XYZ file of C-alpha atoms in Angstrom:
591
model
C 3.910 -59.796 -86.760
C 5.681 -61.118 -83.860
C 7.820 -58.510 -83.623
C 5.259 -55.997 -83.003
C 3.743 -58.279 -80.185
C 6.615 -58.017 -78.698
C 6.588 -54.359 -78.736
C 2.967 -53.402 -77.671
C 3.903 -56.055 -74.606
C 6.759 -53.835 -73.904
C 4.382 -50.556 -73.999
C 1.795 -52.051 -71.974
C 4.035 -52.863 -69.269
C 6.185 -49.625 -69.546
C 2.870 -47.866 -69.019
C 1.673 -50.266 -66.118
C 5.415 -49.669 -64.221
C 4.482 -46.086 -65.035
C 1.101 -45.522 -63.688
C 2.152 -47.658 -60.496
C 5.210 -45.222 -59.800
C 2.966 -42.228 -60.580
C -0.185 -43.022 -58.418
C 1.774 -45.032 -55.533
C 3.636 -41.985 -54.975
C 0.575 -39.605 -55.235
C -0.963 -41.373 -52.575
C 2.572 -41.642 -50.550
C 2.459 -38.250 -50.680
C -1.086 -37.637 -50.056
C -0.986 -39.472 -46.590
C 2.768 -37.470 -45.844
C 0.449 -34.116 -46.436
C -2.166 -35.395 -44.322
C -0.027 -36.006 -41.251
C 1.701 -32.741 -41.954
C -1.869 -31.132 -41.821
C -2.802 -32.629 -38.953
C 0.584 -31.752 -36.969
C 0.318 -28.496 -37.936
C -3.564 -28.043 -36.673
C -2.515 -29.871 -33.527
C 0.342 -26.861 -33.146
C -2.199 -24.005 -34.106
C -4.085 -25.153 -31.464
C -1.841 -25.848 -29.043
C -1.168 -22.267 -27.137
C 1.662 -21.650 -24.579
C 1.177 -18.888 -21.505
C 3.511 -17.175 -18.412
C 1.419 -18.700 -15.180
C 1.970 -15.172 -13.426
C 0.763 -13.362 -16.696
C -2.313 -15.667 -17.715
C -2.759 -12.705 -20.358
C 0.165 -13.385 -22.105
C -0.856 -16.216 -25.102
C 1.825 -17.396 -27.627
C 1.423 -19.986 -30.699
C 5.073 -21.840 -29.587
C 7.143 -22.395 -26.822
C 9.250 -19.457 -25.508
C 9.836 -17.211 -22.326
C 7.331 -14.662 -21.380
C 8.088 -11.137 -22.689
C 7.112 -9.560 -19.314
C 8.918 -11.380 -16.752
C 11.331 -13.800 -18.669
C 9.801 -17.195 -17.019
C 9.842 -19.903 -19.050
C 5.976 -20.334 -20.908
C 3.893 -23.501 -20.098
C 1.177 -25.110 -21.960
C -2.455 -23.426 -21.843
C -5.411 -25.600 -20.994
C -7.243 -26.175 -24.054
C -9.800 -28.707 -23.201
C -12.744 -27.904 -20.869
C -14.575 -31.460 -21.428
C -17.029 -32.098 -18.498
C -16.741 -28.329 -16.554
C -19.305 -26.495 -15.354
C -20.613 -23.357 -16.859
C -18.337 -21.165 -14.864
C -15.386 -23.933 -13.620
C -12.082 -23.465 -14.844
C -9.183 -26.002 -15.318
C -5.124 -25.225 -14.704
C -2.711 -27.699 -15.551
C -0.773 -28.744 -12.666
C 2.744 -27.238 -13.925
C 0.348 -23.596 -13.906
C -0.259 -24.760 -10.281
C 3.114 -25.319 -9.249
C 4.914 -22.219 -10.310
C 2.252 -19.854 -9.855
C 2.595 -21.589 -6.360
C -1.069 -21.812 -5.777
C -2.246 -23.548 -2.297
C -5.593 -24.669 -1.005
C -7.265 -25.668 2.138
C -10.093 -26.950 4.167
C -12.555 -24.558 5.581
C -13.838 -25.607 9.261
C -16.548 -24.381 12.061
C -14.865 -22.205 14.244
C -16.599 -21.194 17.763
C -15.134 -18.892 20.348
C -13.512 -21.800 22.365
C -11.836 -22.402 19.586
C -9.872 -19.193 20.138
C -10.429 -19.637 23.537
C -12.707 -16.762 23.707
C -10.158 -13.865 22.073
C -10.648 -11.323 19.236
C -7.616 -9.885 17.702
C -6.906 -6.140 16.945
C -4.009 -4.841 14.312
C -2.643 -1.575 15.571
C 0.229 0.083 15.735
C 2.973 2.106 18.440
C 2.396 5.849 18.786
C 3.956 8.803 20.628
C 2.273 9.686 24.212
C 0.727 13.022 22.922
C 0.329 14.158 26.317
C 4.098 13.766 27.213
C 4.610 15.836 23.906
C 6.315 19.233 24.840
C 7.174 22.051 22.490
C 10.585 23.679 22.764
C 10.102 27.185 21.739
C 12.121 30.573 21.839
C 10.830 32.893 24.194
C 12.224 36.217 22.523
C 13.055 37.231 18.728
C 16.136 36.800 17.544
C 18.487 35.265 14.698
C 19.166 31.150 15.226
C 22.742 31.513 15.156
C 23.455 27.620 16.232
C 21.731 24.732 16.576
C 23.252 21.889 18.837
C 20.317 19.225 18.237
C 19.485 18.909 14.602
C 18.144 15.503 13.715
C 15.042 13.578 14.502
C 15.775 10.904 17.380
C 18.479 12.516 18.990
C 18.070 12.711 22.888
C 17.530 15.633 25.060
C 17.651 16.171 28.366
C 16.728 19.004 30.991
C 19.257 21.400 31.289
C 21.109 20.640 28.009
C 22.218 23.530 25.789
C 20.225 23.219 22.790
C 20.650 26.223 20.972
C 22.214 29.902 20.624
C 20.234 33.070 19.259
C 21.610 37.150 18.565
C 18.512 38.294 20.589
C 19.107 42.306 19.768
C 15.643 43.101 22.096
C 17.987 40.680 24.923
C 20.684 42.757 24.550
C 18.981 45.947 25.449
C 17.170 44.421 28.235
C 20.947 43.482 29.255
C 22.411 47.108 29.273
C 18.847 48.027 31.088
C 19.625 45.351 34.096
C 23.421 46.584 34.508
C 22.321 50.241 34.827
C 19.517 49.381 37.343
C 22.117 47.313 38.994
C 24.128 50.524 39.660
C 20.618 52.235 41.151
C 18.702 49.461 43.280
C 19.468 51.117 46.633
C 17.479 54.528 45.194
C 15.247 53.116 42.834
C 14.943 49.022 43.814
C 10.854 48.954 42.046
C 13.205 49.671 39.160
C 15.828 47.444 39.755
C 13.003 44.759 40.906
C 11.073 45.310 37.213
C 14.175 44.756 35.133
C 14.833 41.648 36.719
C 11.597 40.308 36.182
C 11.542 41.422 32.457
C 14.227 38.821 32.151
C 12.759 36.180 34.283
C 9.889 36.229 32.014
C 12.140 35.447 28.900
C 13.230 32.149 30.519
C 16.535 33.953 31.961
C 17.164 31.589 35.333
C 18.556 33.943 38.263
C 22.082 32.342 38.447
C 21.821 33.656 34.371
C 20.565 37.536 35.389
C 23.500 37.714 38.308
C 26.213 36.402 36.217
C 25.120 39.617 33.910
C 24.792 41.873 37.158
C 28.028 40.910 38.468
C 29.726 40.870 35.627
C 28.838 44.197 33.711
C 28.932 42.807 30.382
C 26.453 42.578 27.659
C 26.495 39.287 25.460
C 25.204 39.245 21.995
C 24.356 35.696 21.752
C 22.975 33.981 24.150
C 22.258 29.902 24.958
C 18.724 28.646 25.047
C 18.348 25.332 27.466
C 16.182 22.385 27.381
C 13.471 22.819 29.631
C 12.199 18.975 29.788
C 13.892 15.755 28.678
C 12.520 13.232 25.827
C 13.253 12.433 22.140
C 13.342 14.748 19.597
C 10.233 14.304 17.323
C 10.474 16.842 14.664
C 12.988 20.010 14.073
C 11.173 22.985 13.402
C 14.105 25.250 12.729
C 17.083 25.528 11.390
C 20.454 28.002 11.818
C 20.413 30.953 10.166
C 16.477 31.220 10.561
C 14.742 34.443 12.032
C 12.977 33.127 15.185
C 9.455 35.225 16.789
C 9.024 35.383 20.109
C 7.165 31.376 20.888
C 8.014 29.991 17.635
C 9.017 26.605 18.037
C 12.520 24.934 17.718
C 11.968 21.689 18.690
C 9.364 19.308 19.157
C 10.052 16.774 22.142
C 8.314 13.447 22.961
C 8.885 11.550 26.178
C 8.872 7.955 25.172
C 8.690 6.398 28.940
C 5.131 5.657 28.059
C 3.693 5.059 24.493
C -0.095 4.620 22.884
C -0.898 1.024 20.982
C -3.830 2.458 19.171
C -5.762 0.021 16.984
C -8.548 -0.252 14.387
C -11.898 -1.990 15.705
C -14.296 -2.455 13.176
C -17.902 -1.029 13.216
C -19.512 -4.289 13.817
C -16.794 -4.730 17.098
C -17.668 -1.666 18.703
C -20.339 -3.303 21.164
C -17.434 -5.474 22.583
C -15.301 -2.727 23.995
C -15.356 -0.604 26.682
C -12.966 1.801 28.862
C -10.800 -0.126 31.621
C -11.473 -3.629 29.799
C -8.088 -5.560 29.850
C -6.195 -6.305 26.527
C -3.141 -8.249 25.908
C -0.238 -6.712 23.517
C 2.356 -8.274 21.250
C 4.437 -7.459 18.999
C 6.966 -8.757 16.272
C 9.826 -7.508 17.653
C 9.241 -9.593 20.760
C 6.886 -12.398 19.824
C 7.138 -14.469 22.781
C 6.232 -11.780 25.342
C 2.596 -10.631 25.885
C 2.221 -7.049 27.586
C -0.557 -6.548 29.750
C -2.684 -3.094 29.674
C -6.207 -1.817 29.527
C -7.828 0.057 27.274
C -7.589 4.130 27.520
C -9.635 5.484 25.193
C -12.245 4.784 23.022
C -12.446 7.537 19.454
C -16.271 8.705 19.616
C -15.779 9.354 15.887
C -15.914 6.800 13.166
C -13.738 6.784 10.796
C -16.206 7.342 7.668
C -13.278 5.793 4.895
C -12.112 2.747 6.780
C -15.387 2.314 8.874
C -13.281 1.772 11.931
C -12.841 3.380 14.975
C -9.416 3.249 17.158
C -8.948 1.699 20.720
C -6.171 3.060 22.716
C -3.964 1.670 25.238
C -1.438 3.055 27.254
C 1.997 1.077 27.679
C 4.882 1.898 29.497
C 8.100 2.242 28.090
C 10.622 2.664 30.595
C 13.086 -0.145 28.839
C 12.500 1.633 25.957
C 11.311 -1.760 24.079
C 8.320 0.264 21.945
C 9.188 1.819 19.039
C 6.230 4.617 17.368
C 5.537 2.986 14.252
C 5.615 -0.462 15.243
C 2.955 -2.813 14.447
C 1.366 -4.853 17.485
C -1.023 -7.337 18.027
C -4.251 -6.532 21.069
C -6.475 -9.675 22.035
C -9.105 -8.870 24.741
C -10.416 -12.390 26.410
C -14.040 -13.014 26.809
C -14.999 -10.389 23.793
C -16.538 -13.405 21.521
C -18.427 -15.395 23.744
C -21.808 -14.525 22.345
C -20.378 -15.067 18.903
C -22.179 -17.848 17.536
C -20.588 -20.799 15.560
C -19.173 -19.537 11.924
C -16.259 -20.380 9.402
C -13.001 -18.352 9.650
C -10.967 -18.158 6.255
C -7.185 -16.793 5.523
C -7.720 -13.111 4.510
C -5.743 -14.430 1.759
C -8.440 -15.994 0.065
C -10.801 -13.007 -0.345
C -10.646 -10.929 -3.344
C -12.387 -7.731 -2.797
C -13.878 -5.625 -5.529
C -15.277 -2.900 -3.656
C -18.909 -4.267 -3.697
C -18.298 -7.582 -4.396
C -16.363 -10.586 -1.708
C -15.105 -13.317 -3.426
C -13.480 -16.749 -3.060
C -12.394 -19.430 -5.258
C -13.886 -22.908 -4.201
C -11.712 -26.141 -5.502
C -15.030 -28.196 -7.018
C -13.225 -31.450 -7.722
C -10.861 -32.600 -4.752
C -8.593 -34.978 -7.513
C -8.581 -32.147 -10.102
C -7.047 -28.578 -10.357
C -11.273 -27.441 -10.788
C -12.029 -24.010 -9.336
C -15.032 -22.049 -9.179
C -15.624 -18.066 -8.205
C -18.541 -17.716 -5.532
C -19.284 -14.601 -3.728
C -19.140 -14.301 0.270
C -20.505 -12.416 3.041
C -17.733 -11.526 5.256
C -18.535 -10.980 9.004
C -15.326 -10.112 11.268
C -11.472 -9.377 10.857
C -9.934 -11.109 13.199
C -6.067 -10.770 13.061
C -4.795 -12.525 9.808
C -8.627 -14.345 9.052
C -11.839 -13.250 8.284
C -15.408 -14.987 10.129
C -17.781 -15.851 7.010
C -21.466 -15.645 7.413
C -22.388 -16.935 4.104
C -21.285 -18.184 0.727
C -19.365 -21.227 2.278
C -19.814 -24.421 3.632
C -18.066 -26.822 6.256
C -15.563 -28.698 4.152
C -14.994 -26.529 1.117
C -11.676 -26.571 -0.085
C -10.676 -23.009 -1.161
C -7.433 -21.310 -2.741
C -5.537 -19.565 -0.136
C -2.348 -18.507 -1.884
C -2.471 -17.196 -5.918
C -6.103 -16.419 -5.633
C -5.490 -13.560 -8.049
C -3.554 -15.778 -10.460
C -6.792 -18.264 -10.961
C -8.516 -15.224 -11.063
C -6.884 -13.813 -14.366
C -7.204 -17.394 -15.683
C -11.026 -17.273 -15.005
C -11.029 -14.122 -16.899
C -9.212 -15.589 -20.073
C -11.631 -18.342 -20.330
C -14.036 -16.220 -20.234
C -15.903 -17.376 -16.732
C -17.231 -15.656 -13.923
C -14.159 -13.479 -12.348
C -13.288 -10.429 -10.289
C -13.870 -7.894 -13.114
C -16.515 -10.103 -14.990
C -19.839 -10.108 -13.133
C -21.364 -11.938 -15.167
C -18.799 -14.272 -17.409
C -18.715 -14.135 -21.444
C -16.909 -15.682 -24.246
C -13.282 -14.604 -24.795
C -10.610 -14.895 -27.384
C -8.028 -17.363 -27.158
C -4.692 -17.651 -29.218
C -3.123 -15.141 -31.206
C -6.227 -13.465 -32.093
C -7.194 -13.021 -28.188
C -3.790 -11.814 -27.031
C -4.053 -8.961 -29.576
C -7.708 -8.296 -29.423
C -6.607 -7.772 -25.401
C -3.799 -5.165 -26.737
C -6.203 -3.594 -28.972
C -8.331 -2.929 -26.104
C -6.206 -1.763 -24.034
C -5.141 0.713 -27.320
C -8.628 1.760 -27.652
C -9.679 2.381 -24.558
C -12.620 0.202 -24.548
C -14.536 -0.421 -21.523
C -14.462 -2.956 -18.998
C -10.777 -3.147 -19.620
C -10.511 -1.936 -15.649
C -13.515 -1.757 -13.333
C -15.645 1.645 -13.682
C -17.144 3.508 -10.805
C -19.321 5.982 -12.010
C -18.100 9.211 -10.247
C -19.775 13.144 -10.675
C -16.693 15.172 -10.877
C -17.093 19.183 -10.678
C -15.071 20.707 -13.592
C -13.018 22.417 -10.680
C -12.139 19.509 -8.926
C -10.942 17.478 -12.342
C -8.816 20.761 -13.134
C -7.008 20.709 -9.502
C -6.594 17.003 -9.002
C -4.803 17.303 -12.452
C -2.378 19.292 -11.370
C -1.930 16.948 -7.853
C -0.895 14.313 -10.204
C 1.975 16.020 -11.252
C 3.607 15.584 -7.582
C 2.221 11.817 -7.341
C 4.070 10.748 -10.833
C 7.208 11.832 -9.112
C 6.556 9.972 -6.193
C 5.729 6.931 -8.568
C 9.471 7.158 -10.022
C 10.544 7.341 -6.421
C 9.345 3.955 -5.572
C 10.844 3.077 -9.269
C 14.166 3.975 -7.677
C 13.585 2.662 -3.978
C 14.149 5.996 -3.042
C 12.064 6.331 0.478
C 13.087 10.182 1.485
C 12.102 11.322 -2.166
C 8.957 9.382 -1.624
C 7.921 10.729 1.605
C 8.757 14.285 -0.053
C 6.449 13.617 -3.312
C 3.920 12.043 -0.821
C 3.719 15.017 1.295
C 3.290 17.792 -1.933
C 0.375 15.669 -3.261
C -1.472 15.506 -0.197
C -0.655 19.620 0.332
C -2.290 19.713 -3.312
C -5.325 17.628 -2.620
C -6.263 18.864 0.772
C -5.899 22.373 -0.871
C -8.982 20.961 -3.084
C -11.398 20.745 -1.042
C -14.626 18.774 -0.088
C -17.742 20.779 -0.292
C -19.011 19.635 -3.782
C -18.184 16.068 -4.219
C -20.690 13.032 -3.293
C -20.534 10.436 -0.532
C -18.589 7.847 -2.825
C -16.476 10.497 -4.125
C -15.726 11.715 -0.635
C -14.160 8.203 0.512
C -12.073 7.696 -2.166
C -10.387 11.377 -2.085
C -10.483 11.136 1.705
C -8.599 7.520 1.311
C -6.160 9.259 -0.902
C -5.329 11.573 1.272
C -5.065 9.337 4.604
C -2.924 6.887 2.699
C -0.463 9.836 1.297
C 0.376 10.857 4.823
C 0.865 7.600 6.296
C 3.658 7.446 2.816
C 4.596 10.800 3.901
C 5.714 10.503 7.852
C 6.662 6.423 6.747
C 10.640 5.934 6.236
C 10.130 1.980 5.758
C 10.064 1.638 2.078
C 8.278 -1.891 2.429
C 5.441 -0.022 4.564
C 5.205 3.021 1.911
C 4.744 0.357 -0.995
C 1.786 -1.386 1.686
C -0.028 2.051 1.512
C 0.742 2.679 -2.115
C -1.261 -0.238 -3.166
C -4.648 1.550 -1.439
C -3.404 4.743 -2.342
C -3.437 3.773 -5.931
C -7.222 1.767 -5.893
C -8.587 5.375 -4.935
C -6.282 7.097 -7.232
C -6.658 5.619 -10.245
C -10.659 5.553 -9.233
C -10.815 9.124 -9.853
C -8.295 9.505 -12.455
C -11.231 7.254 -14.531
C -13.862 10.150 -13.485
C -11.963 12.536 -15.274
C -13.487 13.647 -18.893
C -10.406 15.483 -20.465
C -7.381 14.342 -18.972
C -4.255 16.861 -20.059
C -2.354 14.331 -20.999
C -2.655 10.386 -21.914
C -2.587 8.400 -18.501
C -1.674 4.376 -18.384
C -2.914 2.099 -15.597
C -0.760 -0.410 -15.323
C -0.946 -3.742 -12.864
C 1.518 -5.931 -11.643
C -0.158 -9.352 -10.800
C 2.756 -10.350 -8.481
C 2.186 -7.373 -5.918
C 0.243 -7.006 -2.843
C 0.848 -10.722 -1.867
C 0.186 -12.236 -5.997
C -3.224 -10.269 -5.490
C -2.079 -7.887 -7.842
C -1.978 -4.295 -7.669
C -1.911 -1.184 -10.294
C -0.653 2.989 -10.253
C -0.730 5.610 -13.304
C 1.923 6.667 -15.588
C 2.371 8.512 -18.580
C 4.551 6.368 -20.124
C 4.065 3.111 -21.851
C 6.751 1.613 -20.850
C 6.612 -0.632 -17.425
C 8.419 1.015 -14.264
C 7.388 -1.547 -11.481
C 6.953 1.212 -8.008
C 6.254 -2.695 -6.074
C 9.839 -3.789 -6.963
C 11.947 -1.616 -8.262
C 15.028 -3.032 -9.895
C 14.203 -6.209 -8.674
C 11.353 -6.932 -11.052
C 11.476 -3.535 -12.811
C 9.638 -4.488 -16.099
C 6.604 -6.913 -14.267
C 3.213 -5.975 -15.071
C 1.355 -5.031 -18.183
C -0.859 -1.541 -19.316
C -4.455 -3.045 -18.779
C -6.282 0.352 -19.720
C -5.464 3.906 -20.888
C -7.034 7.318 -20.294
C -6.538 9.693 -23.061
């Protein structure tokens, strides 16, 4: 009897050290899976971006697959923000280098009464002279060849077989041998050769010495620069086609843009002060020349002209300078002048971002009325306020963050809901893969069937020109520039609409200035407009021959971002080149 006491005791507390082990450890392990749940939610939720590709949105830690920066931390709260404020963490701040400041009242004795003009250095047309052959013949030699080289009166430029000279020749030595019995004869043949550009001292060296000679020198008849070749050796000349084109650079043009609004303020013989970057501590004083009756209908500008002179040889054509005319914004009354930084333009739209909370990294997007371009700033007439602290520098780069949080932004009017994490970044690809709209801003364009068919075929000439700028190459970039405008202009105007007319006329004003540009910086400043037109009517077109990309680089065009067309998927920067060769992303795709 005792002996089985002794063994149900035994069982019972077998079982109790039992159950203990078995629940204590249940519950140990409960509370381990709890914490791991809760870690793991905590790194679901926690998303990692590039701050110069806000678009790019990773689950973990890593470097951004577009430019290789290291990825930061995504803002994932939005406790106590407005309906369209946005939040950036201050790391997203510091490397997307984003700067602020304080708007103030600026009057015109603030700028002491000045308005500034953004021009550039031209040739003197009307010391432009045209160095021509004055009878038909073969180009045999050419002694100036090259663009720049000097010329001056007198100098042997060239030597030509001239078989109608040589006649004329053997005509002057047999009249020669008759001018006592026939001198009207003798008098006519000598004049026949006068009127070829033959100086006497030329027609008696062939009188005196009998002797014919095949090919004969052409001289300079005026002195200057050469501006453009127009032949070359071995080329079959008419009699007046040109050779050379010669500029006399003693006295240049400063011709600048004054906007519509600035017209009233200028006026023929008013005084104007030049600079330029070459020589930014001396001011050149002229007056103004010439005012262009015609506005420019893309650019709404019309150009002021001044004439400098040049005898020192200090002004370069192509050269950017600087005009402020005194007393031109006296009757300007008292507004707020901004960095032209700051403003992203859309077209229709002028917009700013405003820094809401002056301890926190708060923006908001509000829309401006811009009034006048003065130099570097813009005068604002509305949408701002004495005080307001606004971004200056990586406007664009809050901008795309706007856009991923779904606010108010450049290319969202009206703000709505986006995707974050994993399942945004590939709903964004999927867009782009699908072609769905809003993906890049759509201007509604009418298109004639012709037109779509022949600016096709222009695009052909501009993709080359893209993988130019992919290779830094400026000469094959002036060439590619140069066939697409031939190809556009050969399009025609007659049947498009006002809208449609700016944006081809833009296209084609911004392909010449690639075109006649050797400054590969300065063609990739006109390829960012070029491209805004460009890839506006490549959106117009309803059956494209083959799939197009637009692609944007957010770093470009001073981090306000800029985009061009390719066929390929794959990124080719044209802004960089090898130096950032794979930065930007395919934000839409026309198939």
């Amino acid at each position: 009897m005792k002996k089985n006491i002794l063994y149900l005791g035994i069982a019972v507390i077998i079982g109790l050290l039992g159950g203990y082990l078995l629940f204590g450890n249940n519950s140990d392990s409960a509370k381990q899976v709890s914490d791991n749940h809760d870690h793991s939610e905590a790194s679901i939720n926690q998303m990692w971006t590039c701050s110069m590709h806000p678009q790019i949105m990773q689950p973990e830690a890593g470097d951004c697959p577009i430019c290789g920066m290291d990825l930061i931390p995504a803002e994932t709260s939005a406790e106590g923000l407005g309906a369209n404020e946005i939040k950036m963490t201050e790391n997203a701040m510091a490397l997307a280098n984003i700067q602020t400041s304080i708007v103030g009242d600026v009057t015109a004795s603030d700028e002491d009464g000045m308005i500034s003009l953004s021009g550039k250095i031209a040739a003197n047309e009307e010391n432009n002279a045209v160095q021509a052959s004055y009878f038909d013949g073969r180009l045999e030699r050419l002694n100036v060849s090259y663009e720049g080289q000097k010329v001056n009166r007198g100098q042997l430029l060239a030597t030509i077989y001239a078989p109608n000279l040589v006649a004329a020749q053997q005509e002057l030595i047999t009249a020669a041998s008759l001018k006592e019995s026939q001198p009207a004869l003798y008098k006519a043949v000598r004049n026949k050769l006068k009127l070829w550009k033959l100086s006497e001292k030329q027609i008696s060296s062939i009188e005196d010495s009998g002797k014919v000679r095949e090919n004969f020198p052409i001289y300079a008849t005026v002195s200057g620069t050469v501006a453009m070749v127009m032949a070359a050796e071995g080329d079959y000349l008419k009699q007046g086609q040109p050779i050379l084109k010669v500029s006399n650079l003693n006295s240049v043009w400063a011709e600048f843009d004054a906007y519509e609004n600035q017209i009233s303020k200028f006026k023929k013989g008013q005084k104007i002060k030049v600079t330029t970057n070459a020589y930014p501590n001396k001011e050149f004083d002229a007056v103004i020349s010439f005012i262009d009756p015609v506005l420019n209908n893309s650019t709404r500008t019309v150009t002021v002209r001044t004439t400098l002179k040049n005898k020192e040889n200090l002004f370069k054509p192509g050269m950017f300078v600087t005009g402020k005319i005194k007393g031109a914004m006296h009757t300007m009354e008292k507004s707020l002048s901004i960095p032209a930084s700051a403003v992203l333009w859309t077209g229709e739209r002028s917009l700013v971002y405003v820094k809401t909370n002056p301890n926190d990294p708060i923006f908001e997007m509000r829309e401006v009325t811009i009034g006048t371009r003065n130099g570097d700033n813009f005068t604002i007439t509305s949408g701002l306020h004495n005080g307001d602290e606004i971004v200056t520098n990586g406007t664009f780069t809050v901008d795309a963050a706007a856009q991923l949080q779904g606010k108010k932004s450049m290319m969202n009017k009206s703000g709505g809901k986006t995707m974050t994490g994993h399942e945004g970044h590939l709903g964004m690809q999927e867009a782009i893969t699908e072609n769905k709209p809003n993906t890049v801003p759509m201007m509604e364009m009418k298109l004639p069937q012709a037109f779509q068919s022949a600016f096709q075929l222009a695009l052909q000439p501009y993709l080359k020109m893209k993988d130019a700028f992919v290779a830094s190459d400026a000469s094959q970039v002036s060439a590619f520039a140069k066939t697409t405008s031939d190809k556009l202009k050969a399009v025609g105007l007659s049947d498009l609409g006002k809208m449609e007319k700016s944006h081809f006329s833009k296209s084609i004003e911004m392909l010449d200035a690639i075109s006649t540009n050797a400054d590969l910086e300065k063609q990739r400043a006109h390829l960012v407009v070029l491209n805004e037109n460009m890839v506006a009517l490549a959106m117009n077109i309803k059956s494209p021959t083959k799939t197009l990309y637009v692609q944007k680089c957010p770093m470009a065009n001073s981090n306000k971002g800029a985009i061009w067309l390719s066929t390929e998927k794959e990124i080719k920067n044209p802004y960089y080149g090898e130096q950032m060769m794979t930065c930007g992303s395919t934000i839409d795709s026309l198939k």
